[in-house]
mmCIF file of C-alpha atoms in Angstrom:
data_model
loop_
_atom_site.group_PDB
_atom_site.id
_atom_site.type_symbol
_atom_site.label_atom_id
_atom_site.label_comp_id
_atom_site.label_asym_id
_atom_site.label_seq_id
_atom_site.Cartn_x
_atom_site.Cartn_y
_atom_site.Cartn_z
ATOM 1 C CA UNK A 291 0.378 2.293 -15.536
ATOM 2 C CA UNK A 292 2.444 2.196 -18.469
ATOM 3 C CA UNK A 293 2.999 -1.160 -20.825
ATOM 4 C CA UNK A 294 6.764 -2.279 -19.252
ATOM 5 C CA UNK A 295 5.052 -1.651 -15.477
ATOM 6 C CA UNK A 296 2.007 -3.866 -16.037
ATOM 7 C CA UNK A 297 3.811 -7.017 -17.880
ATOM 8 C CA UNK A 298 6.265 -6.329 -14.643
ATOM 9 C CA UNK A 299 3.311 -6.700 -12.221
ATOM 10 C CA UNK A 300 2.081 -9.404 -14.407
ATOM 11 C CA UNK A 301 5.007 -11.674 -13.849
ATOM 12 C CA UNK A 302 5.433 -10.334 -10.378
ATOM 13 C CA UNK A 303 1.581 -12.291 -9.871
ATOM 14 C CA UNK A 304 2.431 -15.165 -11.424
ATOM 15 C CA UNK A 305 5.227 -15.717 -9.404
ATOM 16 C CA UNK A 306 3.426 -15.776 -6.343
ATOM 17 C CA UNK A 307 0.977 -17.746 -7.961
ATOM 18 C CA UNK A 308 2.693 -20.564 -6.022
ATOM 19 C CA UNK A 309 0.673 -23.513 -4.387
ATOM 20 C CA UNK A 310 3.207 -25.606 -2.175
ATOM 21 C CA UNK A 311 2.640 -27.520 0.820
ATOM 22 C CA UNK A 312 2.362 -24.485 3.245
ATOM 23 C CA UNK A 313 -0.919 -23.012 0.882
ATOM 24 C CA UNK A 314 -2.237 -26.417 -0.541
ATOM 25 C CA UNK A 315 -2.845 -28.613 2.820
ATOM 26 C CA UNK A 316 -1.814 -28.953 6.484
ATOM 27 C CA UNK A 317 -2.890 -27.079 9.796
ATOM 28 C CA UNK A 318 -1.803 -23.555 8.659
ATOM 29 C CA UNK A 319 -3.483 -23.505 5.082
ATOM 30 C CA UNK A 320 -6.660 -22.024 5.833
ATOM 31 C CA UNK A 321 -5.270 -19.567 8.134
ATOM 32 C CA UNK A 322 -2.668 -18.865 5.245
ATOM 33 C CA UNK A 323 -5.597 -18.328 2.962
ATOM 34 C CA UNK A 324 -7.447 -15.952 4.845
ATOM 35 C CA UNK A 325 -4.285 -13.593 6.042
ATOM 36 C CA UNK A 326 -3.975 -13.374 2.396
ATOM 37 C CA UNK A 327 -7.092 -11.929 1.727
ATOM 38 C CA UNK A 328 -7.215 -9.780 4.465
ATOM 39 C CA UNK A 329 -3.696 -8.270 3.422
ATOM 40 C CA UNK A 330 -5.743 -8.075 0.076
ATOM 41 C CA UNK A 331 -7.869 -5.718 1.533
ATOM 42 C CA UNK A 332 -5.219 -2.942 2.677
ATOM 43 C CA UNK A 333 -3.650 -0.691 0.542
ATOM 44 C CA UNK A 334 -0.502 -0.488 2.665
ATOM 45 C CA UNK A 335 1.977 -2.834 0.654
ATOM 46 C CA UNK A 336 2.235 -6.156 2.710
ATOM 47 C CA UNK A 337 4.365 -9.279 2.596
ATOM 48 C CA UNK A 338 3.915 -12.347 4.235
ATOM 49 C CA UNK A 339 6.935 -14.912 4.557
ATOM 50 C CA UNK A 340 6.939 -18.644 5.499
ATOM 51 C CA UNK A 341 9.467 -19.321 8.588
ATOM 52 C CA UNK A 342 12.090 -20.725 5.371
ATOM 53 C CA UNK A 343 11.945 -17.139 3.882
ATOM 54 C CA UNK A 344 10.128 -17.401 1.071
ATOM 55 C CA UNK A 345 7.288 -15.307 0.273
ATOM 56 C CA UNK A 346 4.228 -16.610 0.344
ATOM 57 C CA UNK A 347 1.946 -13.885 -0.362
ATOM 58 C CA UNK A 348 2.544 -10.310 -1.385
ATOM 59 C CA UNK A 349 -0.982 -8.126 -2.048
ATOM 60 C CA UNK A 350 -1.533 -6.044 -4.664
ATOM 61 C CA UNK A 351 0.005 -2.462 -2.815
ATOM 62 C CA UNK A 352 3.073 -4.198 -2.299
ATOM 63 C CA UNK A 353 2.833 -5.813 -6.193
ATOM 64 C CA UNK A 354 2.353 -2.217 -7.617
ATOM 65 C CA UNK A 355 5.579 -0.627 -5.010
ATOM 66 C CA UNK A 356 7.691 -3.495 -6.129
ATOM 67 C CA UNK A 357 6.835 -3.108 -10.315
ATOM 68 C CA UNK A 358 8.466 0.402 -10.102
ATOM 69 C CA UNK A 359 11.887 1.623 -9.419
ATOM 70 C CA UNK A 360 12.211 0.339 -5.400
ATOM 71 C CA UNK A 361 14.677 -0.422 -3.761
ATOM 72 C CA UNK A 362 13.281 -3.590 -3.036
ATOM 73 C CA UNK A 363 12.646 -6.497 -5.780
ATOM 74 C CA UNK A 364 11.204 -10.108 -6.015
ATOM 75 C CA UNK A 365 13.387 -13.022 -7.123
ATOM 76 C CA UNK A 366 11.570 -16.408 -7.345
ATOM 77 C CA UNK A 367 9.453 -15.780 -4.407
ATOM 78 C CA UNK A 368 12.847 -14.449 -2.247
ATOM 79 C CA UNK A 369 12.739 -10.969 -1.311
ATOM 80 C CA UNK A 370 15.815 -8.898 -1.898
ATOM 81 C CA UNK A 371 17.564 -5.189 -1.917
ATOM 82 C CA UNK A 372 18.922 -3.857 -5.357
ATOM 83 C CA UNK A 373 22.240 -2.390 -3.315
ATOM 84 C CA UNK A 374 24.667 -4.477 -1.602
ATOM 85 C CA UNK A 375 24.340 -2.632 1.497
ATOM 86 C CA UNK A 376 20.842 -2.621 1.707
ATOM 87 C CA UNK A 377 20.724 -6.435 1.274
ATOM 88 C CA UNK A 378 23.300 -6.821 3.788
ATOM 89 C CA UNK A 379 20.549 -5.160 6.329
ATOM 90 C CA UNK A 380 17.660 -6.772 4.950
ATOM 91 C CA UNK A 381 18.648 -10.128 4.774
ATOM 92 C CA UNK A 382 20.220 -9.336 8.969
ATOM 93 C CA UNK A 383 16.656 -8.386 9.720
ATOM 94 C CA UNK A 384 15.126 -10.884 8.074
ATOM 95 C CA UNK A 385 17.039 -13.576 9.772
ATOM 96 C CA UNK A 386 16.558 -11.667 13.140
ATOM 97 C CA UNK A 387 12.559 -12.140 12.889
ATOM 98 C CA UNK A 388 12.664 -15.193 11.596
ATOM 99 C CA UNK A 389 14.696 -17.232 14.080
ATOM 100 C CA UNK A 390 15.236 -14.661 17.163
ATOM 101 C CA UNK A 391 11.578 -12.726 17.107
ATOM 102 C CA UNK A 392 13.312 -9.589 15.917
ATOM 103 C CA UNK A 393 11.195 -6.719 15.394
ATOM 104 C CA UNK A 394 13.219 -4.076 12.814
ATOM 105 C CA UNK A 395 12.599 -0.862 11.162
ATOM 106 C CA UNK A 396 15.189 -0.447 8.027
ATOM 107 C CA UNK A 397 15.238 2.480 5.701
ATOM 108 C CA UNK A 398 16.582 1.202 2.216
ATOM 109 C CA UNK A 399 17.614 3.338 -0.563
ATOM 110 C CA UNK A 400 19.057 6.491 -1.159
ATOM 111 C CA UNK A 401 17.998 10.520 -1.790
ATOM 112 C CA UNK A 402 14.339 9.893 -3.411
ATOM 113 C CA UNK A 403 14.338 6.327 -3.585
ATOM 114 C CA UNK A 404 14.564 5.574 0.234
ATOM 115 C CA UNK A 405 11.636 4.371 1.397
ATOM 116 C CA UNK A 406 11.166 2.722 5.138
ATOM 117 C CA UNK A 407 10.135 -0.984 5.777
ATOM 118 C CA UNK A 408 8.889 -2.726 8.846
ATOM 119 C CA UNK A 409 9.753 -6.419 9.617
ATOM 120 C CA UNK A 410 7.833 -8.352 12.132
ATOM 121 C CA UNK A 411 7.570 -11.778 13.416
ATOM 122 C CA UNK A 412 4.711 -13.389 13.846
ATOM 123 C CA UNK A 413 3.891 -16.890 16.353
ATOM 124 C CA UNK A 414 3.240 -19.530 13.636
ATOM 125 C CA UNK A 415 5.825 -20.728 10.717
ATOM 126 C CA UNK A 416 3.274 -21.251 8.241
ATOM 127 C CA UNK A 417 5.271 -24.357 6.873
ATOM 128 C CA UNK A 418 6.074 -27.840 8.677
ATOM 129 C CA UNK A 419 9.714 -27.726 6.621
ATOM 130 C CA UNK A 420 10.554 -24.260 8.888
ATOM 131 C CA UNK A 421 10.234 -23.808 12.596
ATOM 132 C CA UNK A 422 10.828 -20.279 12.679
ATOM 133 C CA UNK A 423 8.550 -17.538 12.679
ATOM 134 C CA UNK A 424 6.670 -16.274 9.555
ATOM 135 C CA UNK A 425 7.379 -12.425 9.099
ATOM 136 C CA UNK A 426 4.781 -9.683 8.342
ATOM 137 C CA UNK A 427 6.744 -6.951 6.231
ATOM 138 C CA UNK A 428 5.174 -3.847 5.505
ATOM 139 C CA UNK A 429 6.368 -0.851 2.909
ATOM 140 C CA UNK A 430 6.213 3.057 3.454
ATOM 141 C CA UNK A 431 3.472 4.179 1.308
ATOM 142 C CA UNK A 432 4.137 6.533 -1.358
ATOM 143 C CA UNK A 433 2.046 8.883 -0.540
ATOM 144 C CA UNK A 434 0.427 10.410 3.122
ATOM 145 C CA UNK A 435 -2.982 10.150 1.906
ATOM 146 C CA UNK A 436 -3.643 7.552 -1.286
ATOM 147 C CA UNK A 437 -5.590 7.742 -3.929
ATOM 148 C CA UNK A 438 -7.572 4.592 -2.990
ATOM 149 C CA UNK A 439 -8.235 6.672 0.352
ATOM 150 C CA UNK A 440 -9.308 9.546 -1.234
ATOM 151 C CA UNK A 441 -11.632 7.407 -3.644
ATOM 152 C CA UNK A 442 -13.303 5.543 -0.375
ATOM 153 C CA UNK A 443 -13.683 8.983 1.663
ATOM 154 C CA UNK A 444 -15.765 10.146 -1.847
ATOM 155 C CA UNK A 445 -17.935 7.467 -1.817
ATOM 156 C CA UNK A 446 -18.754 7.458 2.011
ATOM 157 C CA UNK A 447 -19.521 11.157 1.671
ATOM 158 C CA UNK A 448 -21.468 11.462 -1.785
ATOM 159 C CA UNK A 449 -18.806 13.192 -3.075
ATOM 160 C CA UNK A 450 -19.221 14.000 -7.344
ATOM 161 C CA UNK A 451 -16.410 13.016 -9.025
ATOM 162 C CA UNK A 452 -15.361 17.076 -10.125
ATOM 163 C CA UNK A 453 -15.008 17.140 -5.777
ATOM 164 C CA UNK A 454 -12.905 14.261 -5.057
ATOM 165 C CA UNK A 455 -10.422 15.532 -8.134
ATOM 166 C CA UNK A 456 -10.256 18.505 -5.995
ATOM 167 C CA UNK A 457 -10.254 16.431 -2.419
ATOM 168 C CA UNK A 458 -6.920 14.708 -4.129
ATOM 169 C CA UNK A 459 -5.352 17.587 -5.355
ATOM 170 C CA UNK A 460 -5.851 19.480 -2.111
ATOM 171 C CA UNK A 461 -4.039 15.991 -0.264
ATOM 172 C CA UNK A 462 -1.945 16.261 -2.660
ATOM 173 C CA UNK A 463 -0.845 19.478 -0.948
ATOM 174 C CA UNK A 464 -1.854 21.743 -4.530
ATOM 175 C CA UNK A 465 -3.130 25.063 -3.562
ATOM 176 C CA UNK A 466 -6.086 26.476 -5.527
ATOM 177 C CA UNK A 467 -4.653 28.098 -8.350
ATOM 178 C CA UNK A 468 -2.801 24.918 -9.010
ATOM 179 C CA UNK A 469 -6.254 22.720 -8.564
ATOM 180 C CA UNK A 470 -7.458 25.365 -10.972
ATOM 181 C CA UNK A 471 -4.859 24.977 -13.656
ATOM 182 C CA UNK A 472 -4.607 21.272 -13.509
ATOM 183 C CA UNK A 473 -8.169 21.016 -13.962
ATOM 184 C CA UNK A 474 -8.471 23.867 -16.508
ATOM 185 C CA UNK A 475 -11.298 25.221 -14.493
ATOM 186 C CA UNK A 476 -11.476 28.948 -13.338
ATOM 187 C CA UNK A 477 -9.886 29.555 -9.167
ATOM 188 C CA UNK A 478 -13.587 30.631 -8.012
ATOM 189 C CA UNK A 479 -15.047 27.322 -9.259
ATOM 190 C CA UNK A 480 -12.243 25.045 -7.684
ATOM 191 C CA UNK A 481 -13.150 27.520 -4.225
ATOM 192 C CA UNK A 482 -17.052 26.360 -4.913
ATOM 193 C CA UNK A 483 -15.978 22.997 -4.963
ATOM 194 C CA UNK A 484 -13.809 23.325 -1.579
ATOM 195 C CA UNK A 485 -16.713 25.599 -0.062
ATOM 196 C CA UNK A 486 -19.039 22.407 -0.751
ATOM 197 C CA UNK A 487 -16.461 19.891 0.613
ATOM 198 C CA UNK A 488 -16.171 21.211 3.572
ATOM 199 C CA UNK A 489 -20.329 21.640 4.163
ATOM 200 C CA UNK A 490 -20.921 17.560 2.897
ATOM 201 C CA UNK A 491 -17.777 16.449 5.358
ATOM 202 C CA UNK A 492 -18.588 19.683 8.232
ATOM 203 C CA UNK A 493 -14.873 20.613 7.951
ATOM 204 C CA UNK A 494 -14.201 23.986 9.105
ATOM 205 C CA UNK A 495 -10.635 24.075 7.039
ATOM 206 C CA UNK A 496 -8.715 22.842 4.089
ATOM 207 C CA UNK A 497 -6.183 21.416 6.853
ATOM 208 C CA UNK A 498 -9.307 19.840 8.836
ATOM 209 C CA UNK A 499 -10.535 18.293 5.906
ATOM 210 C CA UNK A 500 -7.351 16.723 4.313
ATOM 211 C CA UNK A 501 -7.134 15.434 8.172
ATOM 212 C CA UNK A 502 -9.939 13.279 7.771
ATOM 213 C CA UNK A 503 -8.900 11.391 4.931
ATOM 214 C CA UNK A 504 -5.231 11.011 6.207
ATOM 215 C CA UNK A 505 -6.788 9.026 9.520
ATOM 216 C CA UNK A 506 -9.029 6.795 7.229
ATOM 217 C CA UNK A 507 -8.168 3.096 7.457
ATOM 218 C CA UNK A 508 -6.292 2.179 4.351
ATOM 219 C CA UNK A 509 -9.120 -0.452 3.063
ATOM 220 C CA UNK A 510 -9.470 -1.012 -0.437
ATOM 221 C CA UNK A 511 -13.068 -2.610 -0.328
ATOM 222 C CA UNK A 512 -14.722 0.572 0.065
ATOM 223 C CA UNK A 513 -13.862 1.758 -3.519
ATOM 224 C CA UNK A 514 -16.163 -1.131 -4.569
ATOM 225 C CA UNK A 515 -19.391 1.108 -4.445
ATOM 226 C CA UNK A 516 -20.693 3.431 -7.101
ATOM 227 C CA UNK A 517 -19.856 6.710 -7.801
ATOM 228 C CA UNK A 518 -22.876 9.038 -7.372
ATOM 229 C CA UNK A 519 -23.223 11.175 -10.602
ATOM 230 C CA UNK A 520 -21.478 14.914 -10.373
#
């Protein structure tokens, strides 16, 4: 993450650093509170937004999408789309979950950029001011298989840290001689290190293998144990 991308996220935190009504008291606060930290936990970006439209929580996979160059952006706690067209849709959808129930699948962007976004409603408001429903809005992740799944596959298997470089290249979609050069290791040792993946996971295949870490559930809390040593 380079300097300009961290202030961004920095300032993207503090904005939703808000503590109104809907967070600091009444029926739905606690529940508020804890569908926060559960989002917390999944490295999916996810948005939560109050039946007024304002977003109330954002965790930190959608934090790190939005700091980059997507097509989506946060403006004092309103979500919006960079191109007139895409706002047009968003704001359509938005409206449509909010107030009618609306379930909606956009794609926003163009060529590289476009990325896919689900919107749905969900039964409660989350704030007396709003009777409409509070919307769960979830980004396209970058990536098939993430590096945070990658890193929670290694610990669960006692993977060194030489294999899961090797586990992400190969999700990654990097043949061998590529894992080789990027690593500046030899082709025969980045074959040991496959050879040894597949025994510690009992993988038969490369494809078999990269299949088990693209079906993990996307939960950031399993990073939080060591790394056994290499």
């Amino acid at each position: 993450m380079n300097a300009t991308t961290s202030v961004e996220l920095t300032a993207l935190e503090c904005e939703l650093s808000y503590r109104g009504p809907e967070r600091r008291s009444g029926e739905q606060a606690g529940l508020v509170r804890v569908m926060a930290a559960v989002l917390d936990e999944v490295d999916y970006g996810l948005m939560l937004l109050s039946g007024d439209g304002l977003v109330v929580h954002a965790n930190h996979a959608a934090l790190r999408e939005l700091s980059a160059e997507h097509p989506l952006e946060l403006r004092q706690r309103r979500l919006r789309a960079r191109d007139g067209a895409d706002q047009a849709a968003l704001a359509e959808a938005l409206l449509g979950a909010r107030h009618r129930g609306t379930r909606t699948l956009l794609n926003l962007g163009s060529d590289v950029a476009r990325v896919g976004v689900s919107i749905v409603p969900l039964p409660l408001p989350l704030s007396s001011r709003s009777g409409g429903h509070a919307v769960l809005l979830t980004l396209q992740r970058a990536q098939i298989v993430e590096k945070l799944s990658v890193g929670a596959f290694a610990r669960a298997r006692g993977l060194s840290q030489r294999e899961e470089e090797v586990l992400a290249a190969l999700c990654e979609g990097l043949r061998p001689q590529q894992i080789a050069e990027r690593l500046g290791v030899a082709v025969a040792t980045v074959r040991s290190h496959v050879h040894n993946l597949k025994e510690k996971t009992h993988s038969r295949s490369m494809v078999e293998l990269v299949k088990q870490v693209a079906l993990l559930p996307p939960m950031v809390t399993a990073l939080k144990t060591p790394r056994p040593a290499a």
